[in-house]
XYZ file of C-alpha atoms in Angstrom:
240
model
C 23.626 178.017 59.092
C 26.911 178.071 60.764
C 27.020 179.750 63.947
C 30.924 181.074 65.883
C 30.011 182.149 69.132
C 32.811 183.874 71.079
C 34.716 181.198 70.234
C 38.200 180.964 72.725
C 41.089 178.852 72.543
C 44.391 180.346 74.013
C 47.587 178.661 74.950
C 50.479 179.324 77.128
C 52.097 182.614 76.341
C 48.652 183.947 74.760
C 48.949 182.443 71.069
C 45.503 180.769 70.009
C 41.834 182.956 68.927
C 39.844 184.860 71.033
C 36.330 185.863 71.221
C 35.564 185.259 67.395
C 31.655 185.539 66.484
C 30.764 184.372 62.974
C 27.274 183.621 61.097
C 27.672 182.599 57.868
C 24.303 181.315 55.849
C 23.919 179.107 52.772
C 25.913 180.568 49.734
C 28.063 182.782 51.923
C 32.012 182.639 51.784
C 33.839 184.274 54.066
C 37.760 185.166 54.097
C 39.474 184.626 57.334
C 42.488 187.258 57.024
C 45.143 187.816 59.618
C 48.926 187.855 59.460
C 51.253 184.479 60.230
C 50.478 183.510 63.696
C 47.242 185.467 63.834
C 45.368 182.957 65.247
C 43.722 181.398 61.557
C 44.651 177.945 62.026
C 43.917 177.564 65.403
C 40.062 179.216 64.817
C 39.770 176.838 62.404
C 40.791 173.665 64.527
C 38.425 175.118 67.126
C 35.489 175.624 64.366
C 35.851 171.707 63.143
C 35.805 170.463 67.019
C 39.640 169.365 66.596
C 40.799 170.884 69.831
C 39.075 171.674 72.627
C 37.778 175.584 73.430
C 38.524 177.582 76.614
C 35.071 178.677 76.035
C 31.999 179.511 73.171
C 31.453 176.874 70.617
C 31.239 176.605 66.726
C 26.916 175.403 65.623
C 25.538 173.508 62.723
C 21.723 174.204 62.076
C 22.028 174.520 66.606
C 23.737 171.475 67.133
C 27.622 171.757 68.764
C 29.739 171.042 66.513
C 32.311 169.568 69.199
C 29.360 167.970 71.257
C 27.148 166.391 68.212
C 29.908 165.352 65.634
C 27.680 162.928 64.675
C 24.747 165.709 63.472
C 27.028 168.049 62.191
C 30.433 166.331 60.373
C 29.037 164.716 57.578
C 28.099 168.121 56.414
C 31.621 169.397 56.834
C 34.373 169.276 54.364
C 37.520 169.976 56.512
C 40.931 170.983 55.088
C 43.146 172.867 57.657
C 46.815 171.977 57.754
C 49.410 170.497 55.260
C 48.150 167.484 53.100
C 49.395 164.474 54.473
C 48.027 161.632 52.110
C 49.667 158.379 52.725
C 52.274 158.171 50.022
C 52.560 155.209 49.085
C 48.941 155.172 47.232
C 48.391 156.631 44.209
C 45.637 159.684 43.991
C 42.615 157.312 42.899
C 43.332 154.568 45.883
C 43.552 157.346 48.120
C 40.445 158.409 47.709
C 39.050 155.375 47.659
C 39.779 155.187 51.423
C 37.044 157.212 52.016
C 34.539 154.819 50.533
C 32.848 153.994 53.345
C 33.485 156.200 55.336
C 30.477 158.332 53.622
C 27.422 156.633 52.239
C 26.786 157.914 48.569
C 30.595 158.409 47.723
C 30.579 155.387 44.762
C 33.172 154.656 42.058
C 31.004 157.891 39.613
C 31.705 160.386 42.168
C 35.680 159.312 42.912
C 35.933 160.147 39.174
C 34.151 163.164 38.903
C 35.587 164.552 41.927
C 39.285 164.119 40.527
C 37.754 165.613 37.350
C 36.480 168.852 39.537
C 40.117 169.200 40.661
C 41.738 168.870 37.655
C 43.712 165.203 38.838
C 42.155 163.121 36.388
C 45.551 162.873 34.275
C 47.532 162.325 37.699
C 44.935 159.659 39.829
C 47.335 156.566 38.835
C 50.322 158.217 39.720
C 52.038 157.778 43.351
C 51.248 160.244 45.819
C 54.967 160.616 46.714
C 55.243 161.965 43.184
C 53.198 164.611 43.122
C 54.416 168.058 43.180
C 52.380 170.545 46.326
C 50.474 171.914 44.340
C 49.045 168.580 43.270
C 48.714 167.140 46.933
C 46.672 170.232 47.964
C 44.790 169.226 44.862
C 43.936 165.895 45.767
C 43.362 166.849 50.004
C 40.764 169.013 48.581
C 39.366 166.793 46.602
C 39.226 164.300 49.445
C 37.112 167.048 51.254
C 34.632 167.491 48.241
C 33.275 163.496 47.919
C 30.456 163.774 50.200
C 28.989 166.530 49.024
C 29.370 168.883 52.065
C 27.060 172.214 52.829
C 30.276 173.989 54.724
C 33.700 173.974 53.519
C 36.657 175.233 56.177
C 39.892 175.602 53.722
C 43.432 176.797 55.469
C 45.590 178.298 52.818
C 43.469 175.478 50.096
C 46.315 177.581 47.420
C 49.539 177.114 48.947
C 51.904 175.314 46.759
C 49.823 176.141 43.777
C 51.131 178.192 40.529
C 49.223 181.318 39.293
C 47.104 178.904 36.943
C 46.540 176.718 39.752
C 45.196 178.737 42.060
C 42.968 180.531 39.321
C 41.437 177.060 38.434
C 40.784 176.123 41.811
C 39.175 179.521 42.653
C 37.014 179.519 39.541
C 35.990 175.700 40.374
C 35.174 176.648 44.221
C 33.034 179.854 43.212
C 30.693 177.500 40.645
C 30.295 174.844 43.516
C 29.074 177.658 45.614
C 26.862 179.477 42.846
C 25.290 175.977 41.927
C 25.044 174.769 45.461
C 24.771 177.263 48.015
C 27.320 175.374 49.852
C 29.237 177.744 52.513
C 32.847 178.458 52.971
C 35.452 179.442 55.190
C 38.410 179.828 53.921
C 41.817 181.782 54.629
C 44.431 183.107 52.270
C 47.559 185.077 52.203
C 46.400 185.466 48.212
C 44.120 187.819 48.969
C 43.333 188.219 45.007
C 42.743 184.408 44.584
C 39.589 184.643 46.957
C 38.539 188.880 46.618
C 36.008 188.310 43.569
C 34.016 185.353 45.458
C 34.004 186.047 48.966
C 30.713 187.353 50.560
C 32.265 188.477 53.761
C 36.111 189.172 55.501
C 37.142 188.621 59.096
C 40.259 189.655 60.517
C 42.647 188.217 63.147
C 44.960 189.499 64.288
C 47.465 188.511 67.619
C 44.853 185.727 68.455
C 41.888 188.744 68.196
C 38.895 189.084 66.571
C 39.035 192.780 65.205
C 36.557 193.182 62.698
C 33.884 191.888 60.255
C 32.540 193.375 57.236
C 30.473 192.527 54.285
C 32.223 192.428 50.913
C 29.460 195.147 49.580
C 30.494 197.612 52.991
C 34.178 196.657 52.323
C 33.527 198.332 48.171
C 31.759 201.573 49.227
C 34.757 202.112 52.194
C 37.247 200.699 50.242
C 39.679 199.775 47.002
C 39.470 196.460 48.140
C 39.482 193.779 50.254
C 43.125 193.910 51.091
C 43.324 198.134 51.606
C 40.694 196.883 53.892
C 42.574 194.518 55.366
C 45.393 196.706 55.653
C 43.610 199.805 57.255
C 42.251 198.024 60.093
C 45.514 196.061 60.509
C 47.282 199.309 60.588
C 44.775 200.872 63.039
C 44.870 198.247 65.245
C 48.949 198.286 65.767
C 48.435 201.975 65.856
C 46.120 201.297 69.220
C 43.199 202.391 67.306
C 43.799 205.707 66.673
């Protein structure tokens, strides 16, 4: 279980996240919505123990994620920011970095991972030749070789094509079926993630505003994003 408790990082002039509570189990993918500079990036820098909090803390299974890195980051798969592969590699070498960095991640897994990605066709090519869409690709397939239980994923789509991002959705929402694994992820393609999530946050002005279940957001709702929209609309409204 991952546990978000009032977790607080602000910085000068009031950008940053405040107060954001999350529990998300085995199996459970939640959608971190907000609009740009909501706070979604930052929450997740926090969540991963990149930058220090003003106050609250981010668990796995009870153990700090900032204070135990050792207990909790092999279990975390970690993509938050634009790919920056080194580009002089090509896409199987890069991944061959991580090697030893994680016990169990062996020549058979490099290749199927690529394969889960759709890179296969593209891992002797130069990074500096790939197109977006194909770095994101290959960042999130550096992410997948251990075998993590928690996946955090900033904007995993951006750069992709409509076929793209359908791939990668589909491929996400089997790993999660077949292993339980858990997800955070944020999206401005709110239709890319709508038919896997479990649960939707909002952000919004560095706020945590509201939390709902995906089955609470149906029976209130058209969908995820007129949910979205209603309480983004009632909260610049003042909550009337």
């Amino acid at each position: 279980m991952f546990k978000v408790n009032d977790l607080t990082k602000v910085y000068p002039g009031g950008r940053g996240i405040q107060g954001l509570n999350l529990t998300v189990h085995a199996g459970e993918v939640v959608a971190l919505l907000g609009p740009n500079g909501a706070g979604k990036t930052t929450a997740m820098q926090a969540m991963a123990g990149w930058l220090g909090t003003d106050r609250g803390e981010a668990c796995w299974n009870g153990a700090s994620v900032a204070e135990r890195p050792e207990l909790t980051r092999p279990y975390m798969g970690l993509m938050i920011g634009e790919p920056s592969p080194y580009l002089y590699l090509t896409g199987y070498d890069y991944l061959r970095c991580y090697h030893k960095l994680y016990p169990g991640v062996d020549e058979a897994r490099i290749r199927q991972t690529l394969e889960l990605v759709g890179m296969t066709k593209h891992r002797d090519l130069k990074i500096k030749k790939y197109s977006t869409g194909m770095k994101q690709r290959l960042e999130l397939a550096s992410v997948l070789l251990h075998r993590p239980k928690l996946l955090l994923l900033d904007e995993p789509f951006s750069g992709m094509d409509i076929e793209g991002r359908r791939e990668i959705a589909l491929m996400l929402r089997g790993l999660v079926a077949d292993t339980g694994m858990s997800v955070i992820v944020s999206s401005h393609q709110v239709h890319d993630i709508e038919d896997w999530i479990t649960h939707a946050c909002i952000v919004y002005e560095g706020r945590h505003i509201h939390t709902a279940g995906i089955v609470q957001v149906r029976e209130s709702f058209a969908g995820v994003e007129d949910y979205y929209l209603h309480h983004l609309a009632q909260e610049r409204s003042g909550g009337v």
